[in-house]
Amino acid sequence: MKLATLKNARRDGQLVVVSRDLSRCVAVPEIAFTMQQLLDNWADLSPKAEAVYDALNRDTVDGEQAFDQAQCESPLPRAYQWADGSAYVNHVELVRKARHSEMPPSFWTDPLMYQGGSDDFIGPRDAIVASSTDYGIDFEGEIAVITDDVPMAITPEDALNKIRLVMLVNDVSLRGLIPNELAKGFGFFQSKPSSSFSPVAVTPEELGDHWQEGKLHLPLLSTYNGKLFGKPNAGVDMTFNFGQLIAHAAKTRRLGAGAVIGSGTVSNKQGTEHGSTVEEGGVGYSCIAEIRMIETIRDGKPVTQFMQFGDTIRMEVLDEQGQSLFGAIDQQVIEYKS
Amino acid sequence: MKLATLKNARRDGQLVVVSRDLSRCVAVPEIAFTMQQLLDNWADLSPKAEAVYDALNRDTVDGEQAFDQAQCESPLPRAYQWADGSAYVNHVELVRKARHSEMPPSFWTDPLMYQGGSDDFIGPRDAIVASSTDYGIDFEGEIAVITDDVPMAITPEDALNKIRLVMLVNDVSLRGLIPNELAKGFGFFQSKPSSSFSPVAVTPEELGDHWQEGKLHLPLLSTYNGKLFGKPNAGVDMTFNFGQLIAHAAKTRRLGAGAVIGSGTVSNKQGTEHGSTVEEGGVGYSCIAEIRMIETIRDGKPVTQFMQFGDTIRMEVLDEQGQSLFGAIDQQVIEYKS
């Protein structure tokens, strides 16, 4: 099943069921008005939504409309939980080298995860608004899942069965603010502004063979200012799968239905020390910080700038037939005006 | 105005308006079913709720019932944002000394704040459930506010006008898990299980002279296993007021209506180096970690244990007439059984 949330005059938007090919959609107010309502009652309501999904894929249905990704909120416009892991340890290693900070060996066995803010996600086509490019604005392409209720101390294996939906996420980071925040010891806050998610959230079942062992086995395409910047496979070099990430988040507490758990920036080693760019024949990267690190290693200093006002970033996952599975995040950076 | 949320069969509970003396309450489904609904439309709906509050204080009203704090959820049983500052820098200094970690001077000018998890707050009389006392279970008594929508880059002065409700919070910490998490550099996660809030949330206007310059000017009473453990004044030694804390949280992003911002553990220096216990004639502390630090300074090692299964913690604020303003958090620690 594929689901999305259309913008309307309300904070939580309008839940719609989306056709497999992303061409059409239909609101289902008789089932749930919002994505959170559906997640709050998933066991009862999702079979009804699945029935609408099947009907929509077979034929036209009453009330259907063209599906316009530009009218989408993130699938959850606001959520009660957003916890972001760093499962692609290659990325962590690179970013820490860029900060001249050693990576402890435990990072290969104990997942890194930060508690994100979830009260104000922005839509997949909404602008990334920042007060200054001095903040070091960077995109970060990731996979995320939405869970059902998760009991405390769940095992990684059982946690895999709590995944209800899969999405893409652009977890924007303000790199210039990170060193000071991390030095304070309380983690990220100002350095992590509002994230955006793909227009469409997809059930693991719908992903078929592309979803195996709690990982999405397809390339995440990041296109920066119209040029392909990265195509790493999200199923490769993911040290911790989503079951492990959820279990980590739930070690000392329950997670409520609708909790969003992120993978961290998708990154492939490609059999080299740290991967290589698309131009060099590699799979490239899902954030600017990684290429700056490569430049530092190779040339002594980074030359690629972080994002400037007017820059655009597009993120998408295509199947083997070139069909977009989640729709595309496509955002422009603009200057904040009070 | 005083508001609370009663437990019912639903995730967000039942909003009620509570009488000034906390003896009676009435549901207001004609205004809002839940606290979040009221906060989402505060400008339109709060005058209607205020009218009910006035009527309830004057006389009996249709549908009123006895107010039972034991039936309460936290005012927001789940929220979209929970950001906790450390405004009582005395506390930060002590806790860091206990961790043998120097406090940078910038901590007196740049607020510390961590991003908390908000998907599963527990009720003010719900048990604190933990898998092991080896985690170093500690209570932390704090003040918290709930905001309206807050624009990005708001000033501290303007932020004061975005405060809609004031509460108490027990921000439970698992001290034993903190050093490892902070060493990883991503802040708290497993070391901060579910928080609970006072039964009643109160508007700043209702607090009158006790609310000045974005601070609550009354002692926070913490009673540990039936014995008064702390009574520091929340208006004293609060280095950053709630306007400054909200502005810090909103520097690079908006905050959504219903965002919960915490003060950090209330702590008074009392003209001594680090305060003193109630037994010694001082105002005591709002968490166990502080008294353990005092013991370390005085005796070379801590003797007070962290919380054990069966231990109880009660937190309350009384006015000069001994009237409880927010009701009481009153929790027992119990062992997690899967």
Coordinates of N, CA and C in Angstrom, one line a residue, chain B residues 1-4 18-20 22 35 42 50 53 75 143-146 163-168 198-208 210-211 216 317 324-327:
Chain B
M1 N -6.3 30.1 34.4 CA -7.1 28.9 34.1 C -6.2 27.7 34.4
K2 N -6.9 26.6 34.9 CA -6.2 25.4 35.2 C -6.8 24.3 34.3
L3 N -6.0 23.4 33.7 CA -6.4 22.4 32.8 C -5.8 21.1 33.2
A4 N -6.4 20.0 32.8 CA -5.8 18.7 33.0 C -6.4 17.7 31.9
V18 N -10.2 22.5 35.3 CA -10.1 22.2 36.8 C -10.3 23.4 37.6
S19 N -11.1 23.3 38.7 CA -11.3 24.5 39.6 C -10.0 24.9 40.2
R20 N -10.0 26.2 40.6 CA -8.7 26.8 41.2 C -8.2 25.9 42.3
L22 N -8.5 22.8 42.8 CA -8.3 21.4 42.3 C -9.3 20.4 42.8
M35 N -6.2 18.2 25.0 CA -5.4 19.4 25.2 C -4.7 19.9 24.0
W42 N -5.6 27.9 20.1 CA -5.6 28.5 21.4 C -6.3 29.9 21.4
E50 N -11.7 29.6 29.3 CA -11.6 30.6 30.5 C -13.0 30.9 31.1
Y53 N -13.9 28.1 33.1 CA -13.1 28.1 34.4 C -13.7 29.1 35.4
P75 N -0.6 16.4 31.3 CA -1.5 17.3 30.5 C -1.5 17.1 29.0
I143 N 10.6 22.7 36.2 CA 9.4 23.4 35.7 C 9.4 23.3 34.2
A144 N 8.2 23.3 33.6 CA 8.1 23.2 32.1 C 7.0 24.1 31.6
V145 N 7.1 24.6 30.4 CA 6.0 25.4 29.8 C 5.6 24.7 28.5
I146 N 4.3 25.0 28.1 CA 3.8 24.6 26.8 C 3.6 25.9 26.0
I163 N 4.1 31.7 25.8 CA 3.9 30.6 26.8 C 2.4 30.6 27.2
R164 N 1.8 29.4 27.0 CA 0.4 29.2 27.2 C 0.1 28.6 28.6
L165 N 1.0 27.6 29.0 CA 0.7 26.9 30.2 C 2.0 26.5 30.9
V166 N 1.9 26.4 32.2 CA 3.1 26.0 33.0 C 2.8 24.7 33.8
M167 N 3.8 23.9 33.9 CA 3.6 22.6 34.6 C 4.9 22.3 35.4
L168 N 4.8 21.2 36.2 CA 6.0 20.6 36.8 C 6.3 19.3 36.0
S198 N 3.1 17.3 36.0 CA 2.1 17.5 37.0 C 0.7 17.3 36.5
P199 N -0.3 16.9 37.4 CA -1.6 16.6 36.9 C -2.2 17.9 36.2
V200 N -1.9 19.1 36.7 CA -2.5 20.3 36.2 C -1.6 21.2 35.5
A201 N -2.0 21.8 34.4 CA -1.3 22.8 33.7 C -2.0 24.1 34.0
V202 N -1.2 25.2 34.2 CA -1.8 26.4 34.7 C -1.3 27.6 33.8
T203 N -2.2 28.5 33.4 CA -1.8 29.6 32.6 C -0.9 30.6 33.4
P204 N 0.0 31.2 32.8 CA 0.9 32.2 33.5 C 0.0 33.3 34.2
E205 N -1.1 33.7 33.5 CA -1.9 34.7 34.1 C -2.5 34.3 35.5
E206 N -2.9 33.0 35.5 CA -3.4 32.4 36.8 C -2.4 32.4 37.9
L207 N -1.1 32.3 37.5 CA -0.1 32.3 38.6 C 0.2 33.7 39.2
G208 N -0.3 34.7 38.6 CA -0.2 36.1 39.1 C 1.2 36.5 39.4
H210 N 3.4 35.1 41.1 CA 4.3 34.0 41.2 C 5.0 33.7 39.9
W211 N 4.5 34.3 38.8 CA 5.1 34.2 37.5 C 5.6 35.6 37.1
L216 N 9.0 30.9 37.5 CA 8.1 30.6 38.6 C 8.7 30.9 39.9
V317 N 4.2 22.0 44.1 CA 4.5 23.5 44.4 C 3.2 24.0 45.2
S324 N -1.9 23.5 46.8 CA -1.2 23.0 45.7 C -1.6 23.6 44.4
L325 N -0.7 24.1 43.6 CA -1.0 24.9 42.4 C -1.2 23.9 41.2
F326 N -0.3 22.9 41.1 CA -0.3 22.1 39.9 C -0.7 20.6 40.2
G327 N -1.1 20.4 41.5 CA -1.3 19.0 41.9 C 0.1 18.3 42.0

